[in-house]
Amino acid sequence: MLRLRLRLRLRLRLRLRLRLRRYWTMADPLPDADLSQIEQRTLKALGEAPPPWIPELETRVPIGGSSYIRFGNDLTADQEMYVDVRTSHGRLTSPDSRLDSIIEFVASAPEDILRLITEIRRLRG
């Protein structure tokens, strides 16, 4: 039974990777205008929700609430983002490592995007 579950999970992961690869494969290079638009969206979001974006994960430090993303370094300010994830199998609620992996991804996205933009521009010269 366990082997069957593992095989099914591996098949699902493989299918997802293949779908994502097909979806994200770009035949043409990313135009500079698109790169600038991505950068502007990122900077606009960071203007509304100041960095750093810090994941506060219920699976790591249980406080009896939900995992969330805290904005900025001011602990007295109430600047937070809660992520509500619903799948075909139901809703992900804290504490759940699957939800926390999504929250970590979202929290790191602005910094990752800006670093990738910088690297693309460096490589393009």
JSON list of C-alpha atoms in Angstrom, two decimals, residues 2-99:
[
{"chain": "A", "resi": 2, "resn": "LEU", "atom": "CA", "xyz": [2.80, 2.38, 0.94]},
{"chain": "A", "resi": 3, "resn": "ARG", "atom": "CA", "xyz": [4.69, 1.53, -2.26]},
{"chain": "A", "resi": 4, "resn": "LEU", "atom": "CA", "xyz": [1.62, 2.26, -4.33]},
{"chain": "A", "resi": 5, "resn": "ARG", "atom": "CA", "xyz": [1.20, 5.65, -2.65]},
{"chain": "A", "resi": 6, "resn": "LEU", "atom": "CA", "xyz": [4.82, 6.52, -3.25]},
{"chain": "A", "resi": 7, "resn": "ARG", "atom": "CA", "xyz": [4.57, 5.52, -6.91]},
{"chain": "A", "resi": 8, "resn": "LEU", "atom": "CA", "xyz": [1.43, 7.61, -7.34]},
{"chain": "A", "resi": 9, "resn": "ARG", "atom": "CA", "xyz": [3.11, 10.61, -5.71]},
{"chain": "A", "resi": 10, "resn": "LEU", "atom": "CA", "xyz": [6.14, 10.26, -7.95]},
{"chain": "A", "resi": 11, "resn": "ARG", "atom": "CA", "xyz": [3.92, 10.02, -11.03]},
{"chain": "A", "resi": 12, "resn": "LEU", "atom": "CA", "xyz": [2.00, 13.13, -10.00]},
{"chain": "A", "resi": 13, "resn": "ARG", "atom": "CA", "xyz": [5.21, 15.06, -9.38]},
{"chain": "A", "resi": 14, "resn": "LEU", "atom": "CA", "xyz": [6.59, 14.01, -12.75]},
{"chain": "A", "resi": 15, "resn": "ARG", "atom": "CA", "xyz": [3.39, 15.07, -14.52]},
{"chain": "A", "resi": 16, "resn": "LEU", "atom": "CA", "xyz": [3.46, 18.44, -12.75]},
{"chain": "A", "resi": 17, "resn": "ARG", "atom": "CA", "xyz": [7.09, 19.00, -13.72]},
{"chain": "A", "resi": 18, "resn": "LEU", "atom": "CA", "xyz": [6.37, 18.16, -17.35]},
{"chain": "A", "resi": 19, "resn": "ARG", "atom": "CA", "xyz": [3.37, 20.50, -17.40]},
{"chain": "A", "resi": 20, "resn": "LEU", "atom": "CA", "xyz": [5.37, 23.30, -15.84]},
{"chain": "A", "resi": 21, "resn": "ARG", "atom": "CA", "xyz": [8.26, 22.75, -18.22]},
{"chain": "A", "resi": 22, "resn": "ARG", "atom": "CA", "xyz": [5.91, 22.97, -21.21]},
{"chain": "A", "resi": 23, "resn": "TYR", "atom": "CA", "xyz": [4.19, 26.03, -19.79]},
{"chain": "A", "resi": 24, "resn": "TRP", "atom": "CA", "xyz": [7.35, 27.95, -18.90]},
{"chain": "A", "resi": 25, "resn": "THR", "atom": "CA", "xyz": [9.50, 27.03, -21.90]},
{"chain": "A", "resi": 26, "resn": "MET", "atom": "CA", "xyz": [10.07, 30.22, -23.82]},
{"chain": "A", "resi": 27, "resn": "ALA", "atom": "CA", "xyz": [11.00, 30.11, -27.48]},
{"chain": "A", "resi": 28, "resn": "ASP", "atom": "CA", "xyz": [11.93, 33.81, -27.56]},
{"chain": "A", "resi": 29, "resn": "PRO", "atom": "CA", "xyz": [14.18, 35.69, -25.15]},
{"chain": "A", "resi": 30, "resn": "LEU", "atom": "CA", "xyz": [12.51, 37.82, -22.51]},
{"chain": "A", "resi": 31, "resn": "PRO", "atom": "CA", "xyz": [12.26, 41.37, -23.89]},
{"chain": "A", "resi": 32, "resn": "ASP", "atom": "CA", "xyz": [13.85, 44.15, -21.84]},
{"chain": "A", "resi": 33, "resn": "ALA", "atom": "CA", "xyz": [10.44, 45.85, -21.61]},
{"chain": "A", "resi": 34, "resn": "ASP", "atom": "CA", "xyz": [8.94, 42.75, -19.97]},
{"chain": "A", "resi": 35, "resn": "LEU", "atom": "CA", "xyz": [11.88, 42.54, -17.58]},
{"chain": "A", "resi": 36, "resn": "SER", "atom": "CA", "xyz": [11.34, 46.19, -16.62]},
{"chain": "A", "resi": 37, "resn": "GLN", "atom": "CA", "xyz": [7.61, 45.57, -16.04]},
{"chain": "A", "resi": 38, "resn": "ILE", "atom": "CA", "xyz": [8.40, 42.63, -13.75]},
{"chain": "A", "resi": 39, "resn": "GLU", "atom": "CA", "xyz": [10.84, 44.82, -11.83]},
{"chain": "A", "resi": 40, "resn": "GLN", "atom": "CA", "xyz": [8.28, 47.65, -11.52]},
{"chain": "A", "resi": 41, "resn": "ARG", "atom": "CA", "xyz": [5.59, 45.26, -10.19]},
{"chain": "A", "resi": 42, "resn": "THR", "atom": "CA", "xyz": [8.05, 43.94, -7.63]},
{"chain": "A", "resi": 43, "resn": "LEU", "atom": "CA", "xyz": [9.13, 47.41, -6.50]},
{"chain": "A", "resi": 44, "resn": "LYS", "atom": "CA", "xyz": [5.50, 48.56, -6.29]},
{"chain": "A", "resi": 45, "resn": "ALA", "atom": "CA", "xyz": [4.63, 45.60, -4.05]},
{"chain": "A", "resi": 46, "resn": "LEU", "atom": "CA", "xyz": [7.66, 46.31, -1.87]},
{"chain": "A", "resi": 47, "resn": "GLY", "atom": "CA", "xyz": [6.56, 49.96, -1.64]},
{"chain": "A", "resi": 48, "resn": "GLU", "atom": "CA", "xyz": [3.25, 48.83, -0.13]},
{"chain": "A", "resi": 49, "resn": "ALA", "atom": "CA", "xyz": [4.67, 46.04, 2.02]},
{"chain": "A", "resi": 50, "resn": "PRO", "atom": "CA", "xyz": [8.20, 46.98, 3.11]},
{"chain": "A", "resi": 51, "resn": "PRO", "atom": "CA", "xyz": [11.01, 44.44, 3.08]},
{"chain": "A", "resi": 52, "resn": "PRO", "atom": "CA", "xyz": [12.12, 42.17, 4.51]},
{"chain": "A", "resi": 53, "resn": "TRP", "atom": "CA", "xyz": [9.27, 39.71, 4.04]},
{"chain": "A", "resi": 54, "resn": "ILE", "atom": "CA", "xyz": [9.74, 37.27, 6.90]},
{"chain": "A", "resi": 55, "resn": "PRO", "atom": "CA", "xyz": [7.91, 33.93, 6.99]},
{"chain": "A", "resi": 56, "resn": "GLU", "atom": "CA", "xyz": [6.54, 33.19, 10.46]},
{"chain": "A", "resi": 57, "resn": "LEU", "atom": "CA", "xyz": [5.87, 29.46, 10.28]},
{"chain": "A", "resi": 58, "resn": "GLU", "atom": "CA", "xyz": [3.61, 27.63, 12.70]},
{"chain": "A", "resi": 59, "resn": "THR", "atom": "CA", "xyz": [5.44, 24.35, 12.07]},
{"chain": "A", "resi": 60, "resn": "ARG", "atom": "CA", "xyz": [8.70, 25.84, 13.36]},
{"chain": "A", "resi": 61, "resn": "VAL", "atom": "CA", "xyz": [7.58, 28.16, 16.16]},
{"chain": "A", "resi": 62, "resn": "PRO", "atom": "CA", "xyz": [4.07, 27.21, 17.23]},
{"chain": "A", "resi": 63, "resn": "ILE", "atom": "CA", "xyz": [2.13, 30.14, 18.67]},
{"chain": "A", "resi": 64, "resn": "GLY", "atom": "CA", "xyz": [-1.33, 28.67, 18.25]},
{"chain": "A", "resi": 65, "resn": "GLY", "atom": "CA", "xyz": [-2.25, 30.65, 15.15]},
{"chain": "A", "resi": 66, "resn": "SER", "atom": "CA", "xyz": [-1.63, 30.52, 11.43]},
{"chain": "A", "resi": 67, "resn": "SER", "atom": "CA", "xyz": [1.58, 30.79, 9.49]},
{"chain": "A", "resi": 68, "resn": "TYR", "atom": "CA", "xyz": [1.98, 34.19, 7.84]},
{"chain": "A", "resi": 69, "resn": "ILE", "atom": "CA", "xyz": [4.43, 36.64, 6.27]},
{"chain": "A", "resi": 70, "resn": "ARG", "atom": "CA", "xyz": [5.52, 39.63, 8.36]},
{"chain": "A", "resi": 71, "resn": "PHE", "atom": "CA", "xyz": [6.55, 42.78, 6.50]},
{"chain": "A", "resi": 72, "resn": "GLY", "atom": "CA", "xyz": [9.41, 44.99, 7.65]},
{"chain": "A", "resi": 73, "resn": "ASN", "atom": "CA", "xyz": [11.46, 44.93, 10.82]},
{"chain": "A", "resi": 74, "resn": "ASP", "atom": "CA", "xyz": [9.05, 46.89, 13.03]},
{"chain": "A", "resi": 75, "resn": "LEU", "atom": "CA", "xyz": [7.62, 44.30, 15.42]},
{"chain": "A", "resi": 76, "resn": "THR", "atom": "CA", "xyz": [5.06, 46.80, 16.77]},
{"chain": "A", "resi": 77, "resn": "ALA", "atom": "CA", "xyz": [3.53, 47.43, 13.33]},
{"chain": "A", "resi": 78, "resn": "ASP", "atom": "CA", "xyz": [0.71, 45.15, 12.25]},
{"chain": "A", "resi": 79, "resn": "GLN", "atom": "CA", "xyz": [1.96, 44.42, 8.71]},
{"chain": "A", "resi": 80, "resn": "GLU", "atom": "CA", "xyz": [1.18, 40.83, 7.77]},
{"chain": "A", "resi": 81, "resn": "MET", "atom": "CA", "xyz": [0.03, 38.65, 4.89]},
{"chain": "A", "resi": 82, "resn": "TYR", "atom": "CA", "xyz": [-1.95, 35.48, 5.45]},
{"chain": "A", "resi": 83, "resn": "VAL", "atom": "CA", "xyz": [-2.15, 32.94, 2.64]},
{"chain": "A", "resi": 84, "resn": "ASP", "atom": "CA", "xyz": [-5.34, 30.97, 2.10]},
{"chain": "A", "resi": 85, "resn": "VAL", "atom": "CA", "xyz": [-4.66, 27.88, -0.02]},
{"chain": "A", "resi": 86, "resn": "ARG", "atom": "CA", "xyz": [-7.45, 25.69, -1.32]},
{"chain": "A", "resi": 87, "resn": "THR", "atom": "CA", "xyz": [-6.73, 22.61, -3.40]},
{"chain": "A", "resi": 88, "resn": "SER", "atom": "CA", "xyz": [-8.87, 19.92, -4.94]},
{"chain": "A", "resi": 89, "resn": "HIS", "atom": "CA", "xyz": [-8.20, 17.94, -1.76]},
{"chain": "A", "resi": 90, "resn": "GLY", "atom": "CA", "xyz": [-9.33, 20.69, 0.59]},
{"chain": "A", "resi": 91, "resn": "ARG", "atom": "CA", "xyz": [-7.89, 23.68, 2.38]},
{"chain": "A", "resi": 92, "resn": "LEU", "atom": "CA", "xyz": [-4.33, 23.87, 3.75]},
{"chain": "A", "resi": 93, "resn": "THR", "atom": "CA", "xyz": [-4.33, 25.20, 7.30]},
{"chain": "A", "resi": 94, "resn": "SER", "atom": "CA", "xyz": [-1.61, 25.69, 9.90]},
{"chain": "A", "resi": 95, "resn": "PRO", "atom": "CA", "xyz": [0.32, 23.87, 11.08]},
{"chain": "A", "resi": 96, "resn": "ASP", "atom": "CA", "xyz": [1.05, 22.19, 7.75]},
{"chain": "A", "resi": 97, "resn": "SER", "atom": "CA", "xyz": [4.46, 21.94, 6.12]},
{"chain": "A", "resi": 98, "resn": "ARG", "atom": "CA", "xyz": [2.83, 22.10, 2.66]},
{"chain": "A", "resi": 99, "resn": "LEU", "atom": "CA", "xyz": [1.31, 25.49, 3.49]}
]
